[in-house]
Tab-separated table of C-alpha atoms (C1' of nucleotides) in Angstrom:
chain	number	residue	atom	x	y	z
A	1	MET	CA	21.000	-11.129	40.539
A	2	VAL	CA	19.681	-8.877	43.241
A	3	SER	CA	19.441	-5.622	41.299
A	4	ALA	CA	17.717	-4.755	38.021
A	5	PRO	CA	19.874	-3.107	35.347
A	6	LEU	CA	20.846	0.415	36.394
A	7	ASP	CA	18.937	1.911	33.478
A	8	THR	CA	15.587	0.738	34.769
A	9	ILE	CA	16.191	1.925	38.302
A	10	GLU	CA	18.028	5.222	38.238
A	11	ARG	CA	16.239	7.058	35.509
A	12	PRO	CA	13.385	6.834	33.050
A	13	SER	CA	13.891	4.210	30.391
A	14	ALA	CA	15.100	5.282	26.971
A	15	ALA	CA	11.539	4.494	25.759
A	16	LYS	CA	9.990	6.892	28.236
A	17	GLU	CA	12.517	9.458	27.207
A	18	ARG	CA	11.396	9.077	23.606
A	19	LEU	CA	7.781	9.235	24.512
A	20	ARG	CA	8.481	12.470	26.397
A	21	LEU	CA	10.328	13.695	23.302
A	22	TRP	CA	7.319	12.976	21.124
A	23	ILE	CA	4.995	14.876	23.422
A	24	ARG	CA	7.224	17.958	23.584
A	25	LEU	CA	7.750	17.775	19.786
A	26	LEU	CA	4.034	17.784	19.219
A	27	ARG	CA	3.378	20.603	21.627
A	28	ALA	CA	6.124	22.741	20.162
A	29	SER	CA	4.731	22.274	16.579
A	30	ARG	CA	1.307	23.097	17.685
A	31	LEU	CA	2.353	26.213	19.498
A	32	ILE	CA	4.272	27.431	16.469
A	33	GLU	CA	1.704	26.280	13.941
A	34	GLY	CA	-0.992	28.045	15.845
A	35	GLU	CA	0.920	31.338	15.995
A	36	LEU	CA	1.784	31.134	12.298
A	37	ARG	CA	-1.820	30.401	11.382
A	38	GLU	CA	-2.967	33.475	13.322
A	39	ARG	CA	-0.436	35.810	11.641
A	40	LEU	CA	-0.904	34.463	8.154
A	41	LYS	CA	-4.589	35.227	8.544
A	42	ARG	CA	-4.028	38.576	10.130
A	43	ASP	CA	-1.413	39.937	7.809
A	44	PHE	CA	-2.131	38.101	4.549
A	45	ASP	CA	-5.668	36.738	4.887
A	46	SER	CA	-4.218	33.310	4.168
A	47	THR	CA	-3.576	29.981	5.884
A	48	LEU	CA	-0.741	27.604	6.532
A	49	PRO	CA	-1.817	24.958	4.001
A	50	ARG	CA	-2.025	27.592	1.314
A	51	PHE	CA	1.472	28.903	2.299
A	52	ASP	CA	2.784	25.352	2.168
A	53	VAL	CA	1.484	24.945	-1.378
A	54	LEU	CA	2.846	28.255	-2.546
A	55	ALA	CA	6.233	27.346	-1.044
A	56	ALA	CA	6.324	24.047	-2.814
A	57	LEU	CA	5.442	25.605	-6.167
A	58	TYR	CA	7.962	28.429	-5.690
A	59	ARG	CA	10.706	25.803	-5.670
A	60	GLN	CA	9.440	24.270	-8.921
A	61	PRO	CA	9.083	27.054	-11.434
A	62	ASP	CA	8.155	24.529	-14.147
A	63	GLY	CA	5.107	23.467	-12.077
A	64	MET	CA	3.975	20.373	-10.270
A	65	LEU	CA	1.330	17.762	-10.726
A	66	MET	CA	-1.410	17.568	-8.038
A	67	SER	CA	-0.017	14.155	-7.084
A	68	ASP	CA	3.533	15.694	-6.754
A	69	LEU	CA	2.079	18.193	-4.461
A	70	SER	CA	0.231	15.775	-2.253
A	71	ARG	CA	3.251	13.492	-1.965
A	72	PHE	CA	5.581	16.315	-1.111
A	73	LEU	CA	3.313	17.876	1.423
A	74	LEU	CA	2.341	14.650	3.041
A	75	VAL	CA	-1.392	15.218	2.500
A	76	SER	CA	-4.088	13.437	0.594
A	77	ASN	CA	-5.022	14.034	-3.057
A	78	GLY	CA	-8.459	15.265	-2.244
A	79	ASN	CA	-7.021	17.810	0.125
A	80	VAL	CA	-4.838	19.372	-2.504
A	81	THR	CA	-7.746	19.616	-4.860
A	82	GLY	CA	-9.584	21.929	-2.500
A	83	ILE	CA	-6.585	24.118	-1.596
A	84	ILE	CA	-5.576	24.623	-5.216
A	85	GLU	CA	-9.174	25.470	-6.064
A	86	ARG	CA	-9.064	28.396	-3.645
A	87	LEU	CA	-5.632	29.520	-4.780
A	88	VAL	CA	-6.779	29.571	-8.360
A	89	LYS	CA	-9.875	31.566	-7.462
A	90	ASP	CA	-7.564	34.044	-5.722
A	91	GLY	CA	-5.382	34.266	-8.773
A	92	LEU	CA	-2.263	33.070	-7.160
A	93	VAL	CA	-2.019	29.749	-8.980
A	94	SER	CA	-2.648	28.578	-12.524
A	95	ARG	CA	-3.636	25.192	-13.724
A	96	ALA	CA	-3.369	23.524	-17.155
A	97	ALA	CA	-3.598	19.966	-18.540
A	98	ARG	CA	-0.290	18.352	-19.158
A	99	GLU	CA	0.670	18.236	-22.781
A	100	GLY	CA	-0.742	15.061	-24.255
A	101	ASP	CA	-2.306	13.795	-21.077
A	102	ARG	CA	-5.663	15.150	-20.164
A	103	ARG	CA	-5.702	13.308	-16.805
A	104	ALA	CA	-2.898	15.311	-15.245
A	105	SER	CA	-2.856	19.048	-14.395
A	106	ILE	CA	0.253	21.088	-14.091
A	107	VAL	CA	0.018	23.697	-11.409
A	108	LYS	CA	2.149	26.840	-11.300
A	109	LEU	CA	2.450	30.099	-9.409
A	110	THR	CA	1.162	33.061	-11.351
A	111	ALA	CA	3.187	36.297	-11.302
A	112	THR	CA	0.893	37.605	-8.606
A	113	GLY	CA	1.275	34.304	-6.712
A	114	GLU	CA	5.079	34.602	-6.850
A	115	ARG	CA	5.054	38.183	-5.641
A	116	ARG	CA	2.605	37.356	-2.842
A	117	PHE	CA	4.649	34.327	-1.767
A	118	THR	CA	7.885	36.203	-1.452
A	119	GLU	CA	6.170	38.703	0.835
A	120	MET	CA	4.754	35.946	2.909
A	121	ALA	CA	8.022	34.048	2.999
A	122	ALA	CA	9.925	37.148	4.276
A	123	ALA	CA	7.425	37.609	7.160
A	124	HIS	CA	7.500	33.825	7.798
A	125	GLU	CA	11.266	33.979	8.242
A	126	THR	CA	11.195	36.802	10.724
A	127	TRP	CA	8.442	35.040	12.655
A	128	ILE	CA	10.321	31.804	12.965
A	129	GLU	CA	13.368	33.796	14.064
A	130	GLU	CA	11.131	35.432	16.714
A	131	PHE	CA	9.899	32.044	17.944
A	132	LEU	CA	13.093	30.092	17.853
A	133	GLY	CA	15.630	32.852	18.337
A	134	ASP	CA	16.582	31.487	21.734
A	135	VAL	CA	17.656	28.159	20.343
A	136	SER	CA	21.414	28.377	19.873
A	137	ARG	CA	22.980	27.560	16.485
A	138	SER	CA	24.590	24.392	17.866
A	139	ASP	CA	21.329	23.191	19.420
A	140	ALA	CA	19.540	23.925	16.168
A	141	GLU	CA	22.088	21.920	14.227
A	142	ARG	CA	21.987	19.016	16.496
A	143	LEU	CA	18.272	18.865	16.663
A	144	SER	CA	17.985	19.328	13.009
A	145	ALA	CA	20.447	16.453	12.371
A	146	THR	CA	18.595	14.161	14.710
A	147	LEU	CA	15.287	14.823	13.004
A	148	LYS	CA	16.825	14.331	9.637
A	149	THR	CA	18.121	10.980	10.618
A	150	PHE	CA	14.866	9.999	12.060
A	151	ARG	CA	13.104	10.888	8.869
A	152	SER	CA	15.597	9.023	6.689
A	153	ASN	CA	15.210	5.860	8.740
A	154	TRP	CA	11.512	6.263	8.667
A	155	GLU	CA	11.192	6.724	5.002
A	156	ASP	CA	13.525	3.897	4.137
A	157	GLY	CA	11.233	1.536	6.042
A	158	HIS	CA	7.926	2.833	4.742
B	1	MET	CA	37.691	45.275	6.163
B	2	VAL	CA	37.988	42.968	3.205
B	3	SER	CA	35.994	40.011	4.502
B	4	ALA	CA	32.574	39.676	6.064
B	5	PRO	CA	32.275	37.815	9.383
B	6	LEU	CA	33.095	34.160	9.007
B	7	ASP	CA	29.607	33.152	10.028
B	8	THR	CA	28.035	34.684	6.995
B	9	ILE	CA	30.473	33.205	4.549
B	10	GLU	CA	31.346	29.769	5.714
B	11	ARG	CA	28.045	28.298	6.768
B	12	PRO	CA	24.344	29.101	6.927
B	13	SER	CA	23.409	31.816	9.379
B	14	ALA	CA	22.024	30.706	12.724
B	15	ALA	CA	18.677	32.017	11.533
B	16	LYS	CA	18.744	29.730	8.496
B	17	GLU	CA	19.655	26.875	10.737
B	18	ARG	CA	16.644	27.613	12.926
B	19	LEU	CA	14.382	27.854	9.910
B	20	ARG	CA	15.635	24.408	8.758
B	21	LEU	CA	14.989	23.135	12.220
B	22	TRP	CA	11.386	24.297	12.142
B	23	ILE	CA	10.766	22.655	8.739
B	24	ARG	CA	12.154	19.387	9.916
B	25	LEU	CA	10.291	19.576	13.199
B	26	LEU	CA	7.091	20.150	11.273
B	27	ARG	CA	7.697	17.300	8.861
B	28	ALA	CA	8.580	14.899	11.622
B	29	SER	CA	5.436	15.731	13.601
B	30	ARG	CA	3.338	15.298	10.485
B	31	LEU	CA	4.804	11.963	9.695
B	32	ILE	CA	4.249	10.666	13.146
B	33	GLU	CA	0.819	12.233	13.445
B	34	GLY	CA	-0.303	10.734	10.221
B	35	GLU	CA	0.849	7.243	11.218
B	36	LEU	CA	-0.804	7.520	14.629
B	37	ARG	CA	-4.061	8.753	13.078
B	38	GLU	CA	-4.036	5.786	10.745
B	39	ARG	CA	-3.462	3.255	13.498
B	40	LEU	CA	-5.914	4.674	15.928
B	41	LYS	CA	-8.520	4.483	13.244
B	42	ARG	CA	-7.494	0.943	12.261
B	43	ASP	CA	-7.174	-0.530	15.714
B	44	PHE	CA	-9.591	1.462	17.807
B	45	ASP	CA	-11.827	3.240	15.367
B	46	SER	CA	-10.832	6.496	17.034
B	47	THR	CA	-8.896	9.682	16.256
B	48	LEU	CA	-5.896	11.588	17.657
B	49	PRO	CA	-7.972	14.408	19.042
B	50	ARG	CA	-10.147	11.974	20.876
B	51	PHE	CA	-7.011	10.280	22.218
B	52	ASP	CA	-5.644	13.541	23.423
B	53	VAL	CA	-8.855	14.308	25.297
B	54	LEU	CA	-8.939	10.948	26.914
B	55	ALA	CA	-5.315	11.271	27.926
B	56	ALA	CA	-5.953	14.655	29.560
B	57	LEU	CA	-8.917	13.292	31.484
B	58	TYR	CA	-7.064	10.186	32.552
B	59	ARG	CA	-4.587	12.456	34.402
B	60	GLN	CA	-7.453	14.220	36.246
B	61	PRO	CA	-9.673	11.598	37.878
B	62	ASP	CA	-11.835	14.418	39.435
B	63	GLY	CA	-12.616	15.749	35.994
B	64	MET	CA	-11.979	18.872	34.028
B	65	LEU	CA	-14.025	21.822	32.804
B	66	MET	CA	-14.404	22.300	29.083
B	67	SER	CA	-12.184	25.388	29.341
B	68	ASP	CA	-9.537	23.496	31.261
B	69	LEU	CA	-9.394	21.021	28.379
B	70	SER	CA	-9.164	23.527	25.702
B	71	ARG	CA	-6.393	25.432	27.437
B	72	PHE	CA	-4.470	22.286	28.153
B	73	LEU	CA	-4.756	20.902	24.653
B	74	LEU	CA	-4.126	24.259	22.962
B	75	VAL	CA	-7.336	24.121	20.961
B	76	SER	CA	-10.452	26.354	20.906
B	77	ASN	CA	-13.453	26.012	23.070
B	78	GLY	CA	-15.774	25.179	20.195
B	79	ASN	CA	-13.522	22.409	19.204
B	80	VAL	CA	-13.682	20.705	22.558
B	81	THR	CA	-17.462	20.882	22.495
B	82	GLY	CA	-17.651	18.750	19.345
B	83	ILE	CA	-15.055	16.173	20.489
B	84	ILE	CA	-16.661	15.732	23.883
B	85	GLU	CA	-20.068	15.402	22.208
B	86	ARG	CA	-18.825	12.366	20.297
B	87	LEU	CA	-16.973	10.850	23.216
B	88	VAL	CA	-20.185	11.125	25.337
B	89	LYS	CA	-22.208	9.527	22.557
B	90	ASP	CA	-19.703	6.677	22.553
B	91	GLY	CA	-20.002	6.262	26.325
B	92	LEU	CA	-16.344	7.013	27.035
B	93	VAL	CA	-16.915	10.334	28.809
B	94	SER	CA	-19.514	11.697	31.189
B	95	ARG	CA	-20.655	15.176	31.719
B	96	ALA	CA	-22.295	16.976	34.592
B	97	ALA	CA	-22.970	20.588	35.678
B	98	ARG	CA	-20.575	21.787	38.308
B	99	GLU	CA	-22.195	21.944	41.777
B	100	GLY	CA	-23.750	25.317	42.119
B	101	ASP	CA	-22.723	26.704	38.659
B	102	ARG	CA	-24.917	25.676	35.816
B	103	ARG	CA	-22.577	27.397	33.362
B	104	ALA	CA	-19.678	24.985	33.797
B	105	SER	CA	-19.609	21.294	32.992
B	106	ILE	CA	-17.319	18.828	34.604
B	107	VAL	CA	-16.198	16.154	32.234
B	108	LYS	CA	-14.793	12.786	33.372
B	109	LEU	CA	-13.839	9.420	31.962
B	110	THR	CA	-16.424	6.696	32.443
B	111	ALA	CA	-15.223	3.267	33.532
B	112	THR	CA	-15.521	2.131	29.911
B	113	GLY	CA	-13.528	5.255	28.831
B	114	GLU	CA	-10.803	4.516	31.384
B	115	ARG	CA	-10.516	0.907	30.212
B	116	ARG	CA	-10.508	1.919	26.552
B	117	PHE	CA	-7.910	4.577	27.147
B	118	THR	CA	-5.429	2.330	28.856
B	119	GLU	CA	-5.666	0.010	25.852
B	120	MET	CA	-4.983	2.832	23.474
B	121	ALA	CA	-2.203	4.220	25.574
B	122	ALA	CA	-0.402	0.864	25.615
B	123	ALA	CA	-0.592	0.624	21.854
B	124	HIS	CA	0.481	4.280	21.624
B	125	GLU	CA	3.617	3.687	23.639
B	126	THR	CA	4.673	0.791	21.440
B	127	TRP	CA	4.010	2.731	18.301
B	128	ILE	CA	6.082	5.698	19.445
B	129	GLU	CA	8.909	3.287	20.392
B	130	GLU	CA	8.597	1.853	16.899
B	131	PHE	CA	8.775	5.325	15.220
B	132	LEU	CA	11.505	6.840	17.472
B	133	GLY	CA	13.366	3.729	18.568
B	134	ASP	CA	16.454	4.838	16.518
B	135	VAL	CA	16.804	8.018	18.461
B	136	SER	CA	19.383	7.385	21.162
B	137	ARG	CA	18.595	8.133	24.773
B	138	SER	CA	21.041	10.991	24.904
B	139	ASP	CA	19.713	12.532	21.706
B	140	ALA	CA	16.192	12.173	23.057
B	141	GLU	CA	17.177	13.890	26.260
B	142	ARG	CA	18.965	16.741	24.503
B	143	LEU	CA	16.166	17.379	22.066
B	144	SER	CA	13.583	17.117	24.760
B	145	ALA	CA	15.439	19.623	26.924
B	146	THR	CA	15.753	22.090	24.060
B	147	LEU	CA	12.075	21.863	23.290
B	148	LYS	CA	11.231	22.338	26.882
B	149	THR	CA	13.340	25.420	27.121
B	150	PHE	CA	11.825	26.778	24.007
B	151	ARG	CA	8.361	26.293	25.362
B	152	SER	CA	9.044	27.850	28.689
B	153	ASN	CA	10.562	30.953	27.013
B	154	TRP	CA	7.628	31.055	24.697
B	155	GLU	CA	4.989	30.764	27.404
B	156	ASP	CA	6.649	33.394	29.590
B	157	GLY	CA	6.325	35.883	26.786
B	158	HIS	CA	2.746	35.117	25.751
C	1	DC	C1'	-8.920	-2.419	-32.763
C	2	DT	C1'	-10.644	-3.643	-28.014
C	3	DG	C1'	-10.966	-4.567	-23.452
C	4	DC	C1'	-8.844	-3.904	-19.158
C	5	DA	C1'	-5.569	-2.567	-15.750
C	6	DA	C1'	-3.101	1.496	-14.322
C	7	DT	C1'	-2.854	6.540	-13.521
C	8	DA	C1'	-4.446	11.225	-12.198
C	9	DT	C1'	-7.750	13.559	-10.248
C	10	DT	C1'	-12.375	14.672	-8.118
C	11	DT	C1'	-16.160	13.875	-5.147
C	12	DC	C1'	-18.118	13.113	-0.822
C	13	DA	C1'	-19.215	12.171	4.099
C	14	DA	C1'	-17.358	12.562	8.410
C	15	DC	C1'	-14.487	14.709	11.355
C	16	DC	C1'	-11.263	18.456	13.100
C	17	DT	C1'	-10.350	23.391	13.712
C	18	DT	C1'	-10.758	28.330	14.317
C	19	DG	C1'	-12.682	32.791	15.581
C	20	DA	C1'	-16.572	35.462	16.183
C	21	DA	C1'	-21.209	35.926	17.750
C	22	DA	C1'	-24.872	34.219	20.638
C	23	DT	C1'	-26.601	32.066	24.885
C	24	DT	C1'	-26.896	31.031	29.579
C	25	DT	C1'	-25.731	31.703	34.128
C	26	DC	C1'	-23.383	34.033	37.822
C	27	DA	C1'	-21.567	37.875	40.713
C	28	DT	C1'	-21.511	42.441	42.135
C	29	DG	C1'	-22.282	47.357	42.815
C	30	DC	C1'	-25.842	50.370	43.675
D	1	DG	C1'	-33.841	43.635	44.048
D	2	DC	C1'	-31.674	44.524	39.690
D	3	DA	C1'	-28.969	45.973	35.885
D	4	DT	C1'	-24.894	44.937	34.006
D	5	DG	C1'	-20.545	43.009	33.072
D	6	DA	C1'	-17.989	38.665	33.510
D	7	DA	C1'	-17.543	33.730	32.821
D	8	DA	C1'	-18.494	29.171	30.618
D	9	DT	C1'	-20.127	27.191	26.952
D	10	DT	C1'	-22.460	26.540	22.344
D	11	DT	C1'	-23.347	27.705	17.729
D	12	DC	C1'	-22.006	28.587	13.163
D	13	DA	C1'	-19.666	29.398	8.728
D	14	DA	C1'	-15.516	28.656	6.471
D	15	DG	C1'	-11.786	26.113	5.772
D	16	DG	C1'	-8.642	21.795	6.288
D	17	DT	C1'	-8.145	16.681	6.409
D	18	DT	C1'	-8.726	11.795	5.402
D	19	DG	C1'	-9.982	7.563	3.005
D	20	DA	C1'	-12.970	5.437	0.043
D	21	DA	C1'	-15.576	5.521	-4.054
D	22	DA	C1'	-16.307	7.471	-8.541
D	23	DT	C1'	-14.668	9.569	-13.024
D	24	DA	C1'	-11.778	10.247	-16.803
D	25	DT	C1'	-7.907	9.185	-19.496
D	26	DT	C1'	-4.018	6.567	-20.978
D	27	DG	C1'	-1.323	2.472	-22.183
D	28	DC	C1'	-0.994	-2.064	-23.560
D	29	DA	C1'	-1.758	-7.128	-24.300
D	30	DG	C1'	-3.858	-9.888	-27.430
DNA sequence: CTGCAATATTTCAACCTTGAAATTTCATGC
DNA sequence: GCATGAAATTTCAAGGTTGAAATATTGCAG
């Protein structure tokens, strides 16, 4: 037993590789998020959290509960309260008590909100294409699959 | 010319694939960030932004300027001001005017800060291994390489 | 019915974040 | 010397974020 396993000598451990991955993942998201934030502000006088809420509601024409939204977006309840408040004030979202349950509110896009969102979504798509256009289709598929697996495993255990 | 190109019929366009990639990237970072935030709070009564600053300073024993920090961490100047304020109050970071230039402050870890950071960093590594342990070494390497390429291309153009 | 746990949301303090304006200090051309 | 622009940082308002405590409503066991 003179030598350690090859893995620990000849290249970074798998753990180090995963740590490096996390750091790059974080930096990439921050770069992209920062750029998106800037453009949403510039072109639509809006924000990323608002965009996320609109996107979630767009997929659910029958509306969502506040708690549905916070679960789906991975943010706290109190957070959603504030964001919805502003979207309602801007006329992009409507809010009504759920039939027969005055605790729950059902939140929907208004017609204006829907129109506004489709504009934002179109711009968003071209921006992402601008940012990630250099990633080949096969890389995108592989990466995407890895991240999906990660998330499934994660959510099963938590 | 009866049929469109195969790409557009048989599977999502490369652009859609990249959009999907972005969404998964974002969700993965948020899941991990959320979990890290929770544990840093629970075990060290600290936060992710503070951890990031300590990590940056740990790599630069001679200290950094406020502006170095904000550039490296991809956050605004004003942001760094507040975080450093709290770290100084907690005794983890020291601050002094740069020799011969009273505009600039050089920020360093204190001995306490260095000790504290190494504890946090050790925990951080085991957490990341817990989160990403299911990602194989080769997947980690591939993903990491793709993200690195993306970032290089990005930073060249901006 | 009535009390009490569960559910849905809001409130609040503390912190993070940005971008723009203000402040302080430095460097340089005249 | 000195104005004046550049550089480094701070300040500030507006918004995003969390987690814990408070509020309001519902459902249900007895």
